[in-house]
Coordinates of N, CA and C in Angstrom, one line a residue:
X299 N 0.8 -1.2 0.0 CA 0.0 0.0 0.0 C 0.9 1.2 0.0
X300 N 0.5 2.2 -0.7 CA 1.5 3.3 -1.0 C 1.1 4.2 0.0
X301 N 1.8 5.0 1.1 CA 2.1 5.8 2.0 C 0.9 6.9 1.4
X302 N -0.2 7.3 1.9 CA -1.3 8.1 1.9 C -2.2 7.9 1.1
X303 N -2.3 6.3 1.0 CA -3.6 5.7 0.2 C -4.4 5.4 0.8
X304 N -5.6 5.7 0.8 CA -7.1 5.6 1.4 C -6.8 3.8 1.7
X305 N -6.7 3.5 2.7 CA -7.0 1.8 3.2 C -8.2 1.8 1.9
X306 N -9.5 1.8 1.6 CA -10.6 1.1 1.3 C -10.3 1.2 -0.1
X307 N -9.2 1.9 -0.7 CA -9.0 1.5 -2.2 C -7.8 1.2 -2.7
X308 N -6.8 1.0 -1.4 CA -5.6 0.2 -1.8 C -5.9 -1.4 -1.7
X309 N -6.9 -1.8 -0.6 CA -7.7 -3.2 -0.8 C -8.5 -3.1 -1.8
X310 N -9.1 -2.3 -2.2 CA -9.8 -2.6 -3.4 C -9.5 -2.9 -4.8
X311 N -7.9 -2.3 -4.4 CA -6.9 -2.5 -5.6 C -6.3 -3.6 -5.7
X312 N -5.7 -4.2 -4.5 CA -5.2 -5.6 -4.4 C -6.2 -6.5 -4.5
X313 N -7.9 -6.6 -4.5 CA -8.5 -7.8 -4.6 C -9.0 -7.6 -5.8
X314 N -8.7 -6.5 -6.6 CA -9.7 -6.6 -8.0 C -9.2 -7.5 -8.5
X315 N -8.3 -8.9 -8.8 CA -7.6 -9.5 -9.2 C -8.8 -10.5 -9.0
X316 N -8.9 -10.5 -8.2 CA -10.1 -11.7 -7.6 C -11.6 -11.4 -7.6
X317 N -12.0 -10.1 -8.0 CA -13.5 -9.7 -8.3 C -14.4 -10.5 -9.3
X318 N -15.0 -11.6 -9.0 CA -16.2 -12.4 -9.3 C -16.3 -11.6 -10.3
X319 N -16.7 -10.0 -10.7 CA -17.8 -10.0 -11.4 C -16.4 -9.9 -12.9
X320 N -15.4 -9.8 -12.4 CA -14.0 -9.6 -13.7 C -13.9 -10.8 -14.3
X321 N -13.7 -11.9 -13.1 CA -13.0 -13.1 -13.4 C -14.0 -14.3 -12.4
X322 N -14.4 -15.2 -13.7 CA -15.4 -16.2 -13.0 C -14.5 -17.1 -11.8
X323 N -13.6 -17.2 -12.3 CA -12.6 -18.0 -10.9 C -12.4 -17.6 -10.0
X324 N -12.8 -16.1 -9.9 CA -12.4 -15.6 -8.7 C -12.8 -16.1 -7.5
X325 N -12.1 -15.8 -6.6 CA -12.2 -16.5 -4.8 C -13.1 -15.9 -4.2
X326 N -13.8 -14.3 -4.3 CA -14.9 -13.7 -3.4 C -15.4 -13.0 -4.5
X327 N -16.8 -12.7 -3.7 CA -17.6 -11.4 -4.5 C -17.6 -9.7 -4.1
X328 N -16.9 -10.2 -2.7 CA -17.2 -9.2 -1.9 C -16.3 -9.0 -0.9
X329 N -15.7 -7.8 -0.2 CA -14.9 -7.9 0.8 C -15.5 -6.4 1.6
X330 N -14.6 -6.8 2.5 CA -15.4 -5.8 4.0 C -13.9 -5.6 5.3
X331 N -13.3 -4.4 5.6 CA -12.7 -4.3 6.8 C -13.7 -4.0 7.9
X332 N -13.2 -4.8 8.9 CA -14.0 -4.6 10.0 C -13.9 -5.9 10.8
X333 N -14.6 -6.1 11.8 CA -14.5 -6.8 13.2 C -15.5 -7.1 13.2
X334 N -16.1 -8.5 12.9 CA -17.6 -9.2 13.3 C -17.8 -10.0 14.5
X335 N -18.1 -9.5 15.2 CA -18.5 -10.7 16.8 C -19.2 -9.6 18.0
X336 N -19.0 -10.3 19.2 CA -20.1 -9.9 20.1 C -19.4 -9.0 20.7
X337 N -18.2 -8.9 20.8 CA -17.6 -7.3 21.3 C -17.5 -6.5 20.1
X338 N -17.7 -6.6 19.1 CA -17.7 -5.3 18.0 C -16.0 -5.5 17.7
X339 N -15.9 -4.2 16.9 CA -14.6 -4.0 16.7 C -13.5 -4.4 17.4
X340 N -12.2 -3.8 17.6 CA -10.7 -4.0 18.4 C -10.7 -3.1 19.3
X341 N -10.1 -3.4 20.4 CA -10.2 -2.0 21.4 C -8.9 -1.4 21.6
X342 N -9.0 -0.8 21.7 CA -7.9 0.4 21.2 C -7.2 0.5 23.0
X343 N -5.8 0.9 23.3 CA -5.2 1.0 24.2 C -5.4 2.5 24.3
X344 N -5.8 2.4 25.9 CA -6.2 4.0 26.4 C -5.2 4.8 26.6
X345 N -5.3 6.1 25.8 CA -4.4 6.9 25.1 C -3.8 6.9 23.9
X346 N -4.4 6.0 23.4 CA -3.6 5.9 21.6 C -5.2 6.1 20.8
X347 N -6.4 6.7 21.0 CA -7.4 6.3 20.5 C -7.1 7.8 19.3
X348 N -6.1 8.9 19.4 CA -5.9 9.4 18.2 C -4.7 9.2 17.7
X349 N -4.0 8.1 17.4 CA -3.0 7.6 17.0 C -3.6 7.3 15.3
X350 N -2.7 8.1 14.6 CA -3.0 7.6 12.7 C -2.9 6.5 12.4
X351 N -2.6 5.5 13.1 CA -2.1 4.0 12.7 C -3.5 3.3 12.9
X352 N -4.4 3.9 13.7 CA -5.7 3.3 13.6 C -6.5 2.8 12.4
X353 N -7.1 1.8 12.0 CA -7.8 1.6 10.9 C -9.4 2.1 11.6
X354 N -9.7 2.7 10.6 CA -11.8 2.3 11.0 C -12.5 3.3 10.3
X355 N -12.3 2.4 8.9 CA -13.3 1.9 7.7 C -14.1 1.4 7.4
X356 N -14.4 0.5 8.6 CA -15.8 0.2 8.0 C -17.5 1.1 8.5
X357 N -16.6 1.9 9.3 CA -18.2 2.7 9.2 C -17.9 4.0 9.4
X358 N -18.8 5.1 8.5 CA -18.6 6.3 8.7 C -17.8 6.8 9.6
X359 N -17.3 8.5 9.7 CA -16.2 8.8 11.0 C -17.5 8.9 12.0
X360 N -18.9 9.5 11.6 CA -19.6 9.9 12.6 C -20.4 8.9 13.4
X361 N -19.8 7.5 13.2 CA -20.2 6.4 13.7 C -19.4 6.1 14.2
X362 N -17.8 6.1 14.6 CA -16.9 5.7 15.1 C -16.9 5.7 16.2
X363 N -16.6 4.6 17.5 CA -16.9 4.2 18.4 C -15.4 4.8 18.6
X364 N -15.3 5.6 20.4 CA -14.3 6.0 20.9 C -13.8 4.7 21.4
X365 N -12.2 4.7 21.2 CA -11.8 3.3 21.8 C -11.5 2.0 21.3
X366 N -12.6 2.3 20.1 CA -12.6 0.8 19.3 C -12.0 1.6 18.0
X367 N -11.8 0.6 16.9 CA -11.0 0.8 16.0 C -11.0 -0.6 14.8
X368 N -11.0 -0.9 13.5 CA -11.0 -1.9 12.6 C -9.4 -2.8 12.3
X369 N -8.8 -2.4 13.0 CA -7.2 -2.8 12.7 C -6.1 -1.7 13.4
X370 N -5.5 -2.0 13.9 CA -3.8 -1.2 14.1 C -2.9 -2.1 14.7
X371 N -1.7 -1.8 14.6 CA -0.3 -2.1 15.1 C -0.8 -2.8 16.7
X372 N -0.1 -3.7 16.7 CA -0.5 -4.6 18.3 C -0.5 -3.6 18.9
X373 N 0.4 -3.2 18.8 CA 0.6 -2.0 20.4 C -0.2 -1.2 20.8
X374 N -0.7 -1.0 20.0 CA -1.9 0.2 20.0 C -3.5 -0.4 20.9
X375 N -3.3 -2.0 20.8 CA -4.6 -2.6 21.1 C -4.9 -3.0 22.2
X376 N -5.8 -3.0 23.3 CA -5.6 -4.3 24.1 C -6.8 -4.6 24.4
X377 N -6.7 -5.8 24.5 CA -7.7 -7.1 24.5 C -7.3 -7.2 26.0
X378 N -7.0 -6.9 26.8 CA -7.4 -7.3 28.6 C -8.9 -6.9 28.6
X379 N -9.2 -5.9 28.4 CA -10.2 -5.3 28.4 C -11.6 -6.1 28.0
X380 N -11.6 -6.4 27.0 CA -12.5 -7.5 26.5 C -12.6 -8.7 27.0
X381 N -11.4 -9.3 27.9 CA -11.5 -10.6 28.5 C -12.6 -10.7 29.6
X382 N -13.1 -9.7 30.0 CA -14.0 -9.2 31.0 C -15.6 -9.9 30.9
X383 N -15.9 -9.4 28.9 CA -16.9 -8.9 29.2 C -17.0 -10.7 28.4
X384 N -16.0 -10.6 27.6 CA -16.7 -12.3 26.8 C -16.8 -13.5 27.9
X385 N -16.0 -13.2 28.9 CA -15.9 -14.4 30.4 C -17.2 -14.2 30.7
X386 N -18.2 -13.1 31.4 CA -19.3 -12.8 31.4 C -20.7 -13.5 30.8
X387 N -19.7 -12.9 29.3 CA -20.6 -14.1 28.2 C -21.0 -15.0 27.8
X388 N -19.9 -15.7 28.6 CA -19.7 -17.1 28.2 C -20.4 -18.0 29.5
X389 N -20.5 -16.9 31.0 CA -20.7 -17.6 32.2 C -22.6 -17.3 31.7
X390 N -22.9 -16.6 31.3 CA -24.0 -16.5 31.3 C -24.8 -17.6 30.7
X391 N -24.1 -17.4 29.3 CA -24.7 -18.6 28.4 C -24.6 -19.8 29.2
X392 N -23.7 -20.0 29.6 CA -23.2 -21.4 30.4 C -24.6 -21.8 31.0
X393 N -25.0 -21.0 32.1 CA -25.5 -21.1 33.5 C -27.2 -21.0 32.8
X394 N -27.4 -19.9 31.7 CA -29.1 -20.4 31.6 C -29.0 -21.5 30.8
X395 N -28.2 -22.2 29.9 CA -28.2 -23.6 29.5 C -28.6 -24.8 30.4
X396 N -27.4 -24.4 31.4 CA -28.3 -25.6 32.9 C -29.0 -25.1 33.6
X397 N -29.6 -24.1 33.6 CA -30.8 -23.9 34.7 C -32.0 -24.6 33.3
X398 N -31.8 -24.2 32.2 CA -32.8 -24.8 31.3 C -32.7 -26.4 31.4
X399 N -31.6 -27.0 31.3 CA -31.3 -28.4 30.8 C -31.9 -29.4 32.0
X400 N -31.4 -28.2 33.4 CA -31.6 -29.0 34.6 C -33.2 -29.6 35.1
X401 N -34.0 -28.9 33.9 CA -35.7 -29.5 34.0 C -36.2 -30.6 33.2
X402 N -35.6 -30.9 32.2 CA -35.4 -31.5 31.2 C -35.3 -32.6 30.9
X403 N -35.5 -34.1 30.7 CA -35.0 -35.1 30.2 C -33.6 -34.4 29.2
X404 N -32.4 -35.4 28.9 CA -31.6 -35.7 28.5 C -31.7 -35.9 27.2
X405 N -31.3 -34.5 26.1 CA -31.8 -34.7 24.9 C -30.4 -35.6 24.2
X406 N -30.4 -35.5 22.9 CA -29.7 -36.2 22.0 C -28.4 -35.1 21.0
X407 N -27.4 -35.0 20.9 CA -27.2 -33.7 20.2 C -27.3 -34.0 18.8
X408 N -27.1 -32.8 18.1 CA -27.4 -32.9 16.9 C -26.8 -33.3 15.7
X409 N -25.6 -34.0 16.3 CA -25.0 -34.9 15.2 C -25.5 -36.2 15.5
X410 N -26.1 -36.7 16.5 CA -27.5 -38.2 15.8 C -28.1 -38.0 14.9
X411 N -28.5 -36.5 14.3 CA -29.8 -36.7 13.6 C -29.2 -36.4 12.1
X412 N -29.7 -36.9 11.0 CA -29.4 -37.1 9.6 C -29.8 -35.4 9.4
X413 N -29.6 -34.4 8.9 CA -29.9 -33.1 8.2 C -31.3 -33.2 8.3
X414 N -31.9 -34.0 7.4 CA -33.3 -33.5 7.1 C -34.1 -34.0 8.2
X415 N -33.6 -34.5 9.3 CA -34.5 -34.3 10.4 C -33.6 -33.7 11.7
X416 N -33.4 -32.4 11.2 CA -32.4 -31.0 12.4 C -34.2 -31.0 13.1
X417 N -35.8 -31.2 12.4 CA -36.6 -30.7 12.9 C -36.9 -31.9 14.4
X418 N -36.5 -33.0 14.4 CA -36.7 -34.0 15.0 C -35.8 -33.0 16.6
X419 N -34.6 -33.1 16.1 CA -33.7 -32.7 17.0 C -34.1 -31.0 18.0
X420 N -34.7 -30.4 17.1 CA -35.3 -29.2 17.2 C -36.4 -29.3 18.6
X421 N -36.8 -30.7 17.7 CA -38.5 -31.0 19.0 C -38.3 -31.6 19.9
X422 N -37.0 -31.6 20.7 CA -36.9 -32.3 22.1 C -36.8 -31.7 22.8
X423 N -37.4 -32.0 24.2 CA -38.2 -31.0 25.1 C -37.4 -29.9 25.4
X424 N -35.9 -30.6 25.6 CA -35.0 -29.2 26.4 C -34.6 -28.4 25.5
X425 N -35.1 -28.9 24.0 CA -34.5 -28.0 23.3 C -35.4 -26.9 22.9
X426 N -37.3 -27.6 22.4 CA -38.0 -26.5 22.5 C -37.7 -25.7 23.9
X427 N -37.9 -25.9 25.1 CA -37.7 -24.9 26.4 C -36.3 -24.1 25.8
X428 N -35.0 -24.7 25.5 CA -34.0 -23.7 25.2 C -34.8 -22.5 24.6
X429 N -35.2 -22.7 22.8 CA -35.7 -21.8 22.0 C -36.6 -20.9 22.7
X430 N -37.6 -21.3 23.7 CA -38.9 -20.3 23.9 C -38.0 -19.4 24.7
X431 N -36.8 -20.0 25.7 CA -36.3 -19.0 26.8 C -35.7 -18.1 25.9
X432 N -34.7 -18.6 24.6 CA -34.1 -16.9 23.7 C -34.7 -16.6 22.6
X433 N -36.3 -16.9 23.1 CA -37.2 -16.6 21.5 C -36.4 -17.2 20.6
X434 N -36.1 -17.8 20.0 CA -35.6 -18.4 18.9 C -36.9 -18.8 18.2
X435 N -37.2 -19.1 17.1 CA -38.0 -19.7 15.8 C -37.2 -20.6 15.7
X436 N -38.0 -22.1 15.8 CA -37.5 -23.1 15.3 C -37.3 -23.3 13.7
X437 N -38.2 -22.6 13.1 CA -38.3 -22.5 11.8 C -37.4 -22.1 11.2
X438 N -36.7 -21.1 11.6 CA -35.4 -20.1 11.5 C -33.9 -20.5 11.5
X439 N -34.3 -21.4 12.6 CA -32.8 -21.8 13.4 C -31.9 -23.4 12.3
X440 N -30.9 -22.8 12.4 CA -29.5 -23.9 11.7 C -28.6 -24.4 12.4
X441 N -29.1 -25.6 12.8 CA -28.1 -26.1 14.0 C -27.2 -27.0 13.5
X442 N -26.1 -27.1 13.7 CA -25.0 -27.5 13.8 C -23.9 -27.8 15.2
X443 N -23.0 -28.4 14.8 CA -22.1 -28.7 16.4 C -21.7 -27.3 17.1
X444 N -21.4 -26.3 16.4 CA -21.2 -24.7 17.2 C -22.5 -24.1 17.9
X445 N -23.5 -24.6 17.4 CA -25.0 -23.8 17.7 C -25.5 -24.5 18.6
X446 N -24.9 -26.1 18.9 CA -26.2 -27.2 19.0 C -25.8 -27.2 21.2
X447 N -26.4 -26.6 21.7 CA -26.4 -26.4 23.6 C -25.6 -27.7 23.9
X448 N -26.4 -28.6 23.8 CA -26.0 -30.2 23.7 C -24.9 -30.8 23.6
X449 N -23.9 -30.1 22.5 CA -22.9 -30.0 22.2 C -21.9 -29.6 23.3
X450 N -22.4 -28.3 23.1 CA -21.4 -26.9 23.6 C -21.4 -27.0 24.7
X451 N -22.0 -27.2 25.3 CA -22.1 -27.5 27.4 C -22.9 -28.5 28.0
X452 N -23.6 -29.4 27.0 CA -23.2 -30.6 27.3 C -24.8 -30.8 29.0
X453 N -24.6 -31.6 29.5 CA -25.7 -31.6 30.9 C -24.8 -31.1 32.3
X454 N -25.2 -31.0 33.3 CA -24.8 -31.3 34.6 C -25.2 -33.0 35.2
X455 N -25.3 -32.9 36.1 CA -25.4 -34.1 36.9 C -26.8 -34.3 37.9
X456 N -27.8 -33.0 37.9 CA -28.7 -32.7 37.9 C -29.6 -32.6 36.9
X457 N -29.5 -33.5 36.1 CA -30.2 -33.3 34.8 C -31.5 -34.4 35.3
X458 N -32.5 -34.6 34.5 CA -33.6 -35.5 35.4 C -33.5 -36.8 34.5
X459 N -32.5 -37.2 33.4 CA -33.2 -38.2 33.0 C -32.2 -38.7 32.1
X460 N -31.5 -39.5 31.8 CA -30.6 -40.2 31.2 C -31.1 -40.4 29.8
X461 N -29.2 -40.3 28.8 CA -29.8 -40.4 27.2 C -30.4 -41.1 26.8
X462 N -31.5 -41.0 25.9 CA -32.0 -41.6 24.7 C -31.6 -42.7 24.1
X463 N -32.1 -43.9 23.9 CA -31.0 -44.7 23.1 C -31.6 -45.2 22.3

């Protein structure tokens, strides 16, 4: 990238090689800077939040979150900060999983069931109770081993009822 080139069109210049709509082989259709997940963006190290080495392009300046940022130099970043809130995250999800599971017969996870019956796997008791507790639409929902409770945290020992067989 040449020294005072707009980030969003020095990538635009390195992936036009790859633009679907130039070259049918190409590898994407689309590209995007930015940070997708449950903390947002990178968090920026307090006192560098006007440091030029910041990236954050993917959304307007007048949307720019103080603090966060789409890319910079390590140094500039820290992630202690974050370890806070995703531990949080992760205790939470944890703990309504077993307060839900703990009423429940002992479902099956969702690699028993063949694809075209995810609806089978969908209709077991602790799994409808999961969905109605985070609103979820069964209709909606794509379960897989990352998505599937069953999976991911698994029972306690207070659970009411042994697996299915």
């Amino acid at each position: 990238m040449a020294d005072g080139q707009p980030v969003a069109e020095a990538v635009a210049a390195a992936l036009a090689p790859f633009d679907m709509g130039q070259d049918a082989d190409g590898r994407w259709d689309s590209w995007r800077i930015g940070v997708v997940g449950r903390c947002g963006p990178l968090p920026v190290r307090t006192g560098s939040d006007g440091d030029p080495r910041l990236l954050r392009v993917s959304e307007p300046p007048e949307w720019w979150s103080s603090g966060r940022c789409d890319g910079a130099p390590r140094g500039l970043l820290d992630f202690t900060r974050d370890r806070a809130a995703a531990r949080y995250w992760a205790e939470a999800e944890w703990d309504e999983w077993h307060e839900v599971a703990r009423h429940h017969p002992v479902g099956l996870p969702v690699s028993e069931f063949e694809f075209q019956d995810r609806a089978a796997f969908a209709d077991q008791p602790v799994m409808r109770a999961y969905m109605e507790r985070r609103g979820l639409d069964p209709q909606r929902m794509v379960w897989h081993q990352f998505s599937d409770p069953l999976t991911v945290y698994g029972y306690v020992s207070g659970s009411v009822a042994t697996a299915q067989s």
